[in-house]
GROMACS .gro file of C-alpha atoms in nm:
model
  419
    1MET     CA    1   0.000   0.000   0.000
    2ALA     CA    2   0.115   0.354  -0.071
    3LYS     CA    3   0.227   0.566   0.223
    4PRO     CA    4  -0.043   0.754   0.417
    5ILE     CA    5  -0.136   1.101   0.296
    6ASP     CA    6  -0.226   1.423   0.469
    7ILE     CA    7  -0.517   1.645   0.373
    8SER     CA    8  -0.417   2.009   0.333
    9PRO     CA    9  -0.642   2.292   0.457
   10GLY     CA   10  -0.729   2.382   0.098
   11GLU     CA   11  -0.821   2.022   0.021
   12GLN     CA   12  -1.024   1.997   0.340
   13ALA     CA   13  -1.221   2.307   0.249
   14ALA     CA   14  -1.309   2.153  -0.089
   15LEU     CA   15  -1.413   1.828   0.079
   16ASP     CA   16  -1.624   2.011   0.335
   17TRP     CA   17  -1.803   2.192   0.053
   18ILE     CA   18  -1.933   1.856  -0.072
   19ASP     CA   19  -2.117   1.803   0.255
   20THR     CA   20  -2.308   2.128   0.200
   21ARG     CA   21  -2.451   1.975  -0.120
   22ALA     CA   22  -2.567   1.645   0.035
   23ASP     CA   23  -2.936   1.734   0.054
   24GLY     CA   24  -2.933   1.868  -0.300
   25MET     CA   25  -2.771   1.549  -0.426
   26VAL     CA   26  -3.054   1.343  -0.279
   27ALA     CA   27  -3.319   1.573  -0.423
   28THR     CA   28  -3.162   1.558  -0.770
   29LEU     CA   29  -3.134   1.179  -0.753
   30LYS     CA   30  -3.505   1.154  -0.674
   31ASP     CA   31  -3.582   1.368  -0.979
   32TRP     CA   32  -3.350   1.169  -1.206
   33VAL     CA   33  -3.484   0.831  -1.096
   34ARG     CA   34  -3.825   0.941  -1.223
   35ILE     CA   35  -3.685   0.994  -1.574
   36ASN     CA   36  -3.709   0.663  -1.751
   37SER     CA   37  -3.387   0.633  -1.950
   38GLY     CA   38  -3.398   0.271  -2.054
   39SER     CA   39  -3.137   0.192  -2.319
   40ARG     CA   40  -3.397   0.193  -2.600
   41ASN     CA   41  -3.604   0.487  -2.474
   42SER     CA   42  -3.460   0.763  -2.692
   43ASP     CA   43  -3.688   1.034  -2.555
   44GLY     CA   44  -3.595   0.953  -2.196
   45LEU     CA   45  -3.227   0.928  -2.280
   46GLU     CA   46  -3.231   1.269  -2.444
   47ARG     CA   47  -3.419   1.417  -2.150
   48MET     CA   48  -3.157   1.275  -1.917
   49ARG     CA   49  -2.874   1.409  -2.134
   50GLY     CA   50  -3.035   1.751  -2.106
   51GLU     CA   51  -3.016   1.717  -1.729
   52LEU     CA   52  -2.645   1.637  -1.758
   53GLU     CA   53  -2.584   1.946  -1.967
   54ARG     CA   54  -2.761   2.154  -1.704
   55VAL     CA   55  -2.575   2.028  -1.397
   56PHE     CA   56  -2.227   1.987  -1.550
   57ALA     CA   57  -2.238   2.343  -1.681
   58GLU     CA   58  -2.136   2.441  -1.328
   59THR     CA   59  -1.785   2.312  -1.401
   60GLY     CA   60  -1.739   2.581  -1.666
   61GLY     CA   61  -1.610   2.328  -1.918
   62ARG     CA   62  -1.693   2.271  -2.283
   63ILE     CA   63  -1.999   2.050  -2.334
   64GLU     CA   64  -2.089   1.871  -2.655
   65ALA     CA   65  -2.318   1.596  -2.779
   66VAL     CA   66  -2.116   1.314  -2.935
   67GLU     CA   67  -2.302   1.143  -3.218
   68LEU     CA   68  -2.252   0.765  -3.201
   69PRO     CA   69  -2.221   0.529  -3.498
   70PRO     CA   70  -2.488   0.260  -3.535
   71SER     CA   71  -2.409  -0.105  -3.472
   72GLU     CA   72  -2.524  -0.423  -3.641
   73ALA     CA   73  -2.806  -0.617  -3.477
   74VAL     CA   74  -2.992  -0.936  -3.563
   75ALA     CA   75  -3.371  -0.908  -3.523
   76PRO     CA   76  -3.581  -1.199  -3.392
   77ASP     CA   77  -3.687  -1.281  -3.749
   78GLY     CA   78  -3.322  -1.311  -3.853
   79SER     CA   79  -3.300  -0.988  -4.047
   80VAL     CA   80  -2.983  -0.787  -3.996
   81MET     CA   81  -3.036  -0.420  -3.919
   82GLN     CA   82  -2.850  -0.111  -3.803
   83GLN     CA   83  -2.913  -0.015  -3.440
   84ALA     CA   84  -2.904   0.362  -3.384
   85TYR     CA   85  -2.810   0.537  -3.057
   86THR     CA   86  -2.877   0.873  -2.903
   87PRO     CA   87  -2.567   1.093  -2.844
   88SER     CA   88  -2.323   1.065  -2.557
   89PHE     CA   89  -2.261   1.358  -2.323
   90HIS     CA   90  -1.903   1.490  -2.334
   91LEU     CA   91  -1.744   1.750  -2.106
   92SER     CA   92  -1.389   1.875  -2.155
   93VAL     CA   93  -1.199   2.086  -1.901
   94ARG     CA   94  -0.841   2.209  -1.953
   95PRO     CA   95  -0.760   1.975  -2.244
   96ASP     CA   96  -0.401   2.104  -2.263
   97ALA     CA   97  -0.312   2.024  -1.902
   98GLU     CA   98  -0.009   1.802  -1.843
   99VAL     CA   99  -0.207   1.550  -1.637
  100LYS     CA  100  -0.521   1.413  -1.801
  101ILE     CA  101  -0.798   1.210  -1.639
  102VAL     CA  102  -1.096   1.052  -1.813
  103LEU     CA  103  -1.413   0.994  -1.613
  104THR     CA  104  -1.685   0.775  -1.762
  105GLY     CA  105  -2.040   0.674  -1.684
  106HIS     CA  106  -2.376   0.603  -1.841
  107HIS     CA  107  -2.721   0.753  -1.821
  108ASP     CA  108  -2.911   0.451  -1.954
  109THR     CA  109  -3.073   0.193  -1.729
  110VAL     CA  110  -3.195  -0.163  -1.785
  111PHE     CA  111  -3.559  -0.066  -1.722
  112PRO     CA  112  -3.755  -0.007  -2.046
  113LYS     CA  113  -4.017   0.262  -2.095
  114GLU     CA  114  -4.303   0.020  -2.028
  115ASP     CA  115  -4.150  -0.129  -1.711
  116SER     CA  116  -4.356  -0.097  -1.392
  117PHE     CA  117  -4.047   0.021  -1.199
  118GLN     CA  118  -4.060   0.397  -1.258
  119ASP     CA  119  -4.027   0.576  -0.923
  120TRP     CA  120  -3.836   0.588  -0.597
  121LYS     CA  121  -3.937   0.501  -0.244
  122MET     CA  122  -3.752   0.518   0.086
  123LEU     CA  123  -3.695   0.186   0.259
  124ASP     CA  124  -3.549   0.365   0.559
  125SER     CA  125  -3.395   0.705   0.623
  126ASP     CA  126  -3.072   0.609   0.441
  127THR     CA  127  -3.189   0.369   0.171
  128MET     CA  128  -3.362   0.459  -0.156
  129ASN     CA  129  -3.516   0.199  -0.384
  130GLY     CA  130  -3.547   0.321  -0.743
  131PRO     CA  131  -3.459   0.247  -1.107
  132GLY     CA  132  -3.102   0.356  -1.174
  133ALA     CA  133  -3.060   0.497  -0.823
  134ALA     CA  134  -2.728   0.314  -0.788
  135ASP     CA  135  -2.661   0.211  -1.147
  136MET     CA  136  -2.575   0.478  -1.214
  137LYS     CA  137  -2.757   0.804  -1.168
  138GLY     CA  138  -2.625   0.817  -0.814
  139GLY     CA  139  -2.277   0.754  -0.953
  140ILE     CA  140  -2.309   1.047  -1.193
  141LEU     CA  141  -2.388   1.276  -0.899
  142VAL     CA  142  -2.081   1.144  -0.717
  143MET     CA  143  -1.867   1.221  -1.021
  144LEU     CA  144  -2.016   1.569  -1.066
  145HIS     CA  145  -1.959   1.677  -0.708
  146ALA     CA  146  -1.606   1.538  -0.698
  147LEU     CA  147  -1.525   1.753  -1.002
  148LEU     CA  148  -1.694   2.060  -0.855
  149ALA     CA  149  -1.491   2.012  -0.538
  150LEU     CA  150  -1.172   1.983  -0.744
  151GLU     CA  151  -1.257   2.315  -0.912
  152ARG     CA  152  -1.272   2.475  -0.565
  153SER     CA  153  -0.933   2.336  -0.462
  154PRO     CA  154  -0.589   2.503  -0.485
  155TYR     CA  155  -0.476   2.252  -0.751
  156ALA     CA  156  -0.752   2.264  -1.010
  157GLU     CA  157  -0.545   2.435  -1.279
  158ARG     CA  158  -0.288   2.154  -1.278
  159ILE     CA  159  -0.521   1.886  -1.411
  160GLY     CA  160  -0.740   1.839  -1.717
  161TYR     CA  161  -1.024   1.596  -1.760
  162ASP     CA  162  -1.279   1.457  -1.999
  163VAL     CA  163  -1.617   1.325  -1.889
  164LEU     CA  164  -1.806   1.086  -2.116
  165ILE     CA  165  -2.154   0.974  -2.011
  166SER     CA  166  -2.306   0.733  -2.260
  167PRO     CA  167  -2.656   0.608  -2.347
  168ASP     CA  168  -2.566   0.246  -2.428
  169GLU     CA  169  -2.355   0.095  -2.150
  170GLU     CA  170  -2.625  -0.146  -2.038
  171ILE     CA  171  -2.642  -0.292  -2.390
  172GLY     CA  172  -2.268  -0.328  -2.440
  173SER     CA  173  -2.140   0.023  -2.527
  174LEU     CA  174  -2.134  -0.073  -2.895
  175GLY     CA  175  -2.202   0.284  -3.006
  176SER     CA  176  -1.983   0.461  -2.751
  177ALA     CA  177  -1.689   0.217  -2.747
  178GLY     CA  178  -1.492   0.414  -3.005
  179LYS     CA  179  -1.518   0.740  -2.810
  180ILE     CA  180  -1.428   0.567  -2.484
  181HIS     CA  181  -1.119   0.424  -2.654
  182GLU     CA  182  -1.026   0.762  -2.801
  183LEU     CA  183  -1.043   0.939  -2.464
  184GLY     CA  184  -0.882   0.649  -2.277
  185SER     CA  185  -0.586   0.641  -2.515
  186LYS     CA  186  -0.513   1.008  -2.436
  187ALA     CA  187  -0.560   0.998  -2.058
  188HIS     CA  188  -0.312   0.897  -1.792
  189VAL     CA  189  -0.575   0.728  -1.571
  190GLY     CA  190  -0.948   0.668  -1.568
  191MET     CA  191  -1.227   0.681  -1.311
  192THR     CA  192  -1.565   0.514  -1.371
  193TYR     CA  193  -1.876   0.540  -1.157
  194GLU     CA  194  -2.047   0.204  -1.145
  195PRO     CA  195  -2.184   0.140  -0.794
  196ALA     CA  196  -1.973  -0.007  -0.517
  197LEU     CA  197  -2.124  -0.288  -0.312
  198ALA     CA  198  -2.338  -0.193  -0.013
  199ASP     CA  199  -2.041  -0.252   0.220
  200GLY     CA  200  -1.824  -0.020   0.010
  201SER     CA  201  -1.620  -0.291  -0.164
  202LEU     CA  202  -1.504  -0.221  -0.519
  203ALA     CA  203  -1.464  -0.444  -0.824
  204GLY     CA  204  -1.105  -0.547  -0.890
  205GLY     CA  205  -1.006  -0.746  -1.198
  206ARG     CA  206  -1.285  -0.805  -1.449
  207LYS     CA  207  -1.343  -1.076  -1.706
  208GLY     CA  208  -1.387  -0.993  -2.072
  209SER     CA  209  -1.721  -1.036  -2.247
  210GLY     CA  210  -1.856  -1.108  -2.593
  211ASN     CA  211  -2.204  -1.140  -2.740
  212TRP     CA  212  -2.310  -1.331  -3.051
  213ALA     CA  213  -2.617  -1.421  -3.249
  214LEU     CA  214  -2.619  -1.726  -3.478
  215LYS     CA  215  -2.863  -1.663  -3.763
  216VAL     CA  216  -2.997  -1.994  -3.895
  217SER     CA  217  -3.188  -2.032  -4.222
  218GLY     CA  218  -3.367  -2.348  -4.334
  219LYS     CA  219  -3.671  -2.418  -4.551
  220SER     CA  220  -4.036  -2.378  -4.467
  221ALA     CA  221  -4.283  -2.657  -4.544
  222HIS     CA  222  -4.620  -2.794  -4.436
  223ALA     CA  223  -4.560  -3.010  -4.132
  224GLY     CA  224  -4.808  -3.274  -4.249
  225ARG     CA  225  -4.805  -3.284  -4.626
  226GLU     CA  226  -4.438  -3.208  -4.693
  227HIS     CA  227  -4.250  -3.241  -4.366
  228HIS     CA  228  -3.972  -3.418  -4.553
  229VAL     CA  229  -3.921  -3.112  -4.776
  230GLY     CA  230  -3.870  -2.873  -4.486
  231ARG     CA  231  -3.542  -2.797  -4.313
  232ASN     CA  232  -3.598  -2.702  -3.948
  233ALA     CA  233  -3.397  -2.397  -3.846
  234VAL     CA  234  -3.510  -2.417  -3.483
  235ILE     CA  235  -3.372  -2.773  -3.449
  236ALA     CA  236  -3.040  -2.659  -3.597
  237ALA     CA  237  -3.031  -2.365  -3.355
  238ALA     CA  238  -3.113  -2.599  -3.068
  239GLU     CA  239  -2.824  -2.829  -3.162
  240PHE     CA  240  -2.593  -2.529  -3.167
  241ALA     CA  241  -2.728  -2.425  -2.826
  242THR     CA  242  -2.658  -2.760  -2.663
  243ARG     CA  243  -2.309  -2.772  -2.812
  244ILE     CA  244  -2.236  -2.418  -2.691
  245ASP     CA  245  -2.350  -2.514  -2.341
  246ALA     CA  246  -2.128  -2.825  -2.351
  247LEU     CA  247  -1.822  -2.597  -2.384
  248ASN     CA  248  -1.869  -2.491  -2.020
  249GLY     CA  249  -1.604  -2.649  -1.800
  250GLN     CA  250  -1.363  -2.717  -2.084
  251ARG     CA  251  -1.144  -2.417  -2.000
  252GLU     CA  252  -1.105  -2.279  -1.649
  253GLY     CA  253  -1.283  -1.950  -1.592
  254VAL     CA  254  -1.451  -1.941  -1.935
  255THR     CA  255  -1.832  -1.949  -1.932
  256PHE     CA  256  -2.092  -1.973  -2.210
  257ASN     CA  257  -2.448  -1.859  -2.155
  258LEU     CA  258  -2.706  -1.945  -2.422
  259SER     CA  259  -2.969  -1.685  -2.337
  260ARG     CA  260  -3.238  -1.708  -2.607
  261ILE     CA  261  -3.356  -1.879  -2.923
  262ASP     CA  262  -3.590  -1.681  -3.147
  263GLY     CA  263  -3.783  -1.856  -3.422
  264GLY     CA  264  -4.068  -2.081  -3.507
  265GLY     CA  265  -4.437  -2.021  -3.556
  266PRO     CA  266  -4.748  -2.232  -3.615
  267THR     CA  267  -4.713  -2.596  -3.515
  268ASN     CA  268  -4.809  -2.711  -3.865
  269VAL     CA  269  -4.521  -2.528  -4.034
  270VAL     CA  270  -4.157  -2.635  -4.042
  271PRO     CA  271  -3.971  -2.320  -3.922
  272ALA     CA  272  -3.731  -2.171  -4.175
  273SER     CA  273  -3.563  -1.916  -3.949
  274ALA     CA  274  -3.411  -1.909  -3.601
  275VAL     CA  275  -3.161  -1.699  -3.405
  276ALA     CA  276  -2.956  -1.836  -3.114
  277ARG     CA  277  -2.804  -1.572  -2.883
  278PHE     CA  278  -2.525  -1.627  -2.634
  279ASN     CA  279  -2.269  -1.452  -2.414
  280VAL     CA  280  -1.914  -1.561  -2.328
  281ARG     CA  281  -1.693  -1.448  -2.037
  282VAL     CA  282  -1.313  -1.491  -2.044
  283LYS     CA  283  -1.012  -1.419  -1.825
  284ASP     CA  284  -0.761  -1.307  -2.089
  285ALA     CA  285  -0.669  -1.277  -2.455
  286ASP     CA  286  -0.568  -1.644  -2.481
  287ASP     CA  287  -0.918  -1.739  -2.369
  288GLU     CA  288  -1.062  -1.512  -2.639
  289GLN     CA  289  -0.869  -1.695  -2.911
  290TRP     CA  290  -0.978  -2.034  -2.779
  291VAL     CA  291  -1.342  -1.924  -2.773
  292LEU     CA  292  -1.326  -1.785  -3.127
  293GLY     CA  293  -1.184  -2.113  -3.250
  294GLU     CA  294  -1.450  -2.324  -3.077
  295ILE     CA  295  -1.751  -2.125  -3.194
  296ALA     CA  296  -1.611  -2.115  -3.549
  297LYS     CA  297  -1.600  -2.498  -3.542
  298LEU     CA  298  -1.962  -2.510  -3.431
  299GLU     CA  299  -2.065  -2.269  -3.705
  300VAL     CA  300  -1.907  -2.503  -3.960
  301LEU     CA  301  -2.076  -2.803  -3.799
  302ILE     CA  302  -2.425  -2.652  -3.817
  303ASN     CA  303  -2.368  -2.552  -4.179
  304GLN     CA  304  -2.307  -2.918  -4.258
  305ARG     CA  305  -2.671  -2.999  -4.186
  306ASP     CA  306  -2.864  -3.058  -4.507
  307GLY     CA  307  -3.038  -2.743  -4.628
  308ILE     CA  308  -2.923  -2.530  -4.335
  309THR     CA  309  -2.724  -2.205  -4.357
  310ALA     CA  310  -2.586  -2.055  -4.036
  311THR     CA  311  -2.398  -1.728  -3.990
  312LEU     CA  312  -2.243  -1.585  -3.673
  313HIS     CA  313  -2.280  -1.216  -3.591
  314GLY     CA  314  -2.110  -1.042  -3.299
  315GLY     CA  315  -1.783  -1.070  -3.114
  316PHE     CA  316  -1.590  -0.967  -2.806
  317THR     CA  317  -1.691  -0.614  -2.712
  318ARG     CA  318  -1.510  -0.577  -2.380
  319PRO     CA  319  -1.166  -0.732  -2.330
  320ALA     CA  320  -1.067  -0.857  -1.987
  321LYS     CA  321  -0.936  -0.607  -1.732
  322PRO     CA  322  -0.689  -0.796  -1.509
  323MET     CA  323  -0.536  -0.664  -1.189
  324THR     CA  324  -0.209  -0.562  -1.355
  325PRO     CA  325   0.054  -0.351  -1.176
  326ALA     CA  326  -0.096  -0.038  -1.337
  327ASN     CA  327  -0.448  -0.114  -1.219
  328ALA     CA  328  -0.316  -0.227  -0.881
  329ARG     CA  329  -0.148   0.112  -0.840
  330MET     CA  330  -0.484   0.281  -0.899
  331PHE     CA  331  -0.640   0.066  -0.628
  332GLU     CA  332  -0.356   0.145  -0.389
  333TRP     CA  333  -0.423   0.516  -0.434
  334THR     CA  334  -0.797   0.461  -0.388
  335LYS     CA  335  -0.734   0.272  -0.066
  336THR     CA  336  -0.489   0.539   0.053
  337ALA     CA  337  -0.736   0.819  -0.015
  338GLY     CA  338  -1.007   0.618   0.155
  339ALA     CA  339  -0.794   0.565   0.464
  340ALA     CA  340  -0.735   0.941   0.492
  341LEU     CA  341  -1.115   0.982   0.498
  342GLY     CA  342  -1.176   0.699   0.745
  343LEU     CA  343  -1.290   0.449   0.480
  344ASP     CA  344  -1.162   0.092   0.457
  345ILE     CA  345  -1.158   0.031   0.081
  346ARG     CA  346  -1.155  -0.333  -0.028
  347TRP     CA  347  -1.210  -0.502  -0.362
  348ASN     CA  348  -1.281  -0.836  -0.523
  349ASP     CA  349  -1.244  -0.969  -0.876
  350THR     CA  350  -1.568  -1.006  -1.071
  351GLY     CA  351  -1.710  -1.166  -1.382
  352GLY     CA  352  -1.904  -0.849  -1.458
  353VAL     CA  353  -1.798  -0.599  -1.722
  354CYS     CA  354  -1.826  -0.223  -1.765
  355GLU     CA  355  -1.660   0.075  -1.930
  356GLY     CA  356  -1.352   0.009  -1.718
  357ASN     CA  357  -1.284  -0.284  -1.952
  358ASN     CA  358  -1.301  -0.048  -2.250
  359LEU     CA  359  -1.066   0.202  -2.087
  360TRP     CA  360  -0.814  -0.072  -2.008
  361ALA     CA  361  -0.830  -0.188  -2.371
  362ALA     CA  362  -0.708   0.163  -2.456
  363GLY     CA  363  -0.416   0.123  -2.214
  364CYS     CA  364  -0.575   0.342  -1.947
  365PRO     CA  365  -0.539   0.221  -1.585
  366ASN     CA  366  -0.863   0.277  -1.397
  367VAL     CA  367  -1.087   0.215  -1.100
  368ASP     CA  368  -1.443   0.149  -1.215
  369THR     CA  369  -1.669   0.126  -0.908
  370LEU     CA  370  -1.634   0.473  -0.761
  371GLY     CA  371  -2.008   0.540  -0.748
  372VAL     CA  372  -2.255   0.515  -0.463
  373ARG     CA  373  -2.280   0.216  -0.235
  374GLY     CA  374  -2.572   0.010  -0.356
  375ALA     CA  375  -2.715  -0.336  -0.415
  376ASN     CA  376  -2.959  -0.544  -0.621
  377ILE     CA  377  -2.886  -0.354  -0.941
  378HIS     CA  378  -3.073  -0.457  -1.258
  379SER     CA  379  -3.374  -0.556  -1.046
  380HIS     CA  380  -3.681  -0.392  -0.897
  381ASP     CA  381  -3.503  -0.417  -0.562
  382GLU     CA  382  -3.219  -0.183  -0.666
  383ILE     CA  383  -3.107   0.041  -0.380
  384ALA     CA  384  -2.870   0.330  -0.323
  385ILE     CA  385  -2.730   0.411   0.021
  386LEU     CA  386  -2.786   0.787   0.032
  387PRO     CA  387  -2.512   0.885   0.283
  388SER     CA  388  -2.265   0.739   0.032
  389LEU     CA  389  -2.340   1.020  -0.215
  390PRO     CA  390  -2.120   1.273  -0.030
  391GLU     CA  391  -1.899   0.996   0.109
  392ARG     CA  392  -1.795   0.869  -0.234
  393ALA     CA  393  -1.779   1.219  -0.381
  394ARG     CA  394  -1.525   1.306  -0.112
  395LEU     CA  395  -1.324   0.995  -0.202
  396SER     CA  396  -1.307   1.083  -0.572
  397ALA     CA  397  -1.243   1.450  -0.499
  398LEU     CA  398  -0.947   1.367  -0.279
  399MET     CA  399  -0.806   1.135  -0.546
  400LEU     CA  400  -0.845   1.404  -0.811
  401MET     CA  401  -0.674   1.663  -0.592
  402LYS     CA  402  -0.388   1.424  -0.522
  403PHE     CA  403  -0.351   1.356  -0.896
  404ALA     CA  404  -0.344   1.731  -0.951
  405SER     CA  405  -0.089   1.797  -0.676
  406GLY     CA  406   0.132   1.510  -0.797
  407GLU     CA  407   0.116   1.310  -0.473
  408PHE     CA  408  -0.055   1.044  -0.683
  409ASP     CA  409   0.152   1.027  -1.003
  410ALA     CA  410  -0.098   0.950  -1.281
  411ARG     CA  411   0.181   0.944  -1.539
  412GLU     CA  412   0.353   0.669  -1.343
  413ALA     CA  413   0.039   0.453  -1.358
  414ARG     CA  414   0.017   0.503  -1.733
  415SER     CA  415   0.383   0.407  -1.772
  416LEU     CA  416   0.315   0.086  -1.582
  417ALA     CA  417   0.050   0.006  -1.843
  418GLY     CA  418   0.319   0.019  -2.109
  419SER     CA  419   0.204   0.322  -2.305
   0.00000   0.00000   0.00000
């Protein structure tokens, strides 16, 4: 662990300012939770981006809407289409500073426009239940107030930063991945605001993730009169599914999850189309190559069925983020800053993925669970621990001030990453 740090009077004043905003943070979170910004709800996403423009204007930085390229998607009927995205929010402050930080987050949630989970309620005086309360509208407020505290510190002019808040993280960051990579490749370190666990623990190393859809085409026929003429795409997709599942356990730490098969129709018709969808998690680049080889073999195998054509779409979208020396140094600094604030920061490796994976793919060391303490994310039981709004903002603010003062050497972390 890095040596203990002191908090200067100027830094303490900036940290104390955060506490004066605690009630306002809670009030804003309640307002934001009521804005449905499910990943496919373009109106809600744009309304939420407007809120970001309003509150981040207080930093005095340059704000822009970043148009995102579409991505390829396979519809349930097997047609291939272009999936469009609403813009990302981008804030730039002091882009010519010697030390550069990139802070990332997302304003989409997993709850669609028609979901019944649309409002907040208090479970007790400290605990809010609400859609996106922890993941990650609370985290955005933590980020915002850490930056506003930095701007009130004696060291603000020594550091530059970019903030990217995207509308597509919950569906894989396919549109925003390029911008995340661009900003990550230019920054010395990164900070991402996924929620911490309720006890304050952070995510350490992360697995990599990929998503695929196997489009299967056969031949339709009457199930009674000409069953022998038909070629059943659903059966071919089902064979692929069982063979994908059988790959589990063949390589340590690699998992395959067949999540859905689309296709079929009336029981008296041989189905001519099906789509099998699956996710893979891996520990490292060697695992990725093994997975690509195995699923390519299965694609060939299914294409050997008489009258069946199968095509894979997709790939690895988030490489693994291991606990390398560069990332370990970031965690040391997080723990050191936490100790100065009376927080015992711990972390555990996880199979989950986030924008921290994307930043690491760009060579940017990062900590990616700096948001509120919370639990039960992606469910109707999602909670945010409200006292952690100022608590975690103070943690990030102190880290930012120490990066700015040079006590935490962001350039050293980047050098450890090899770029």
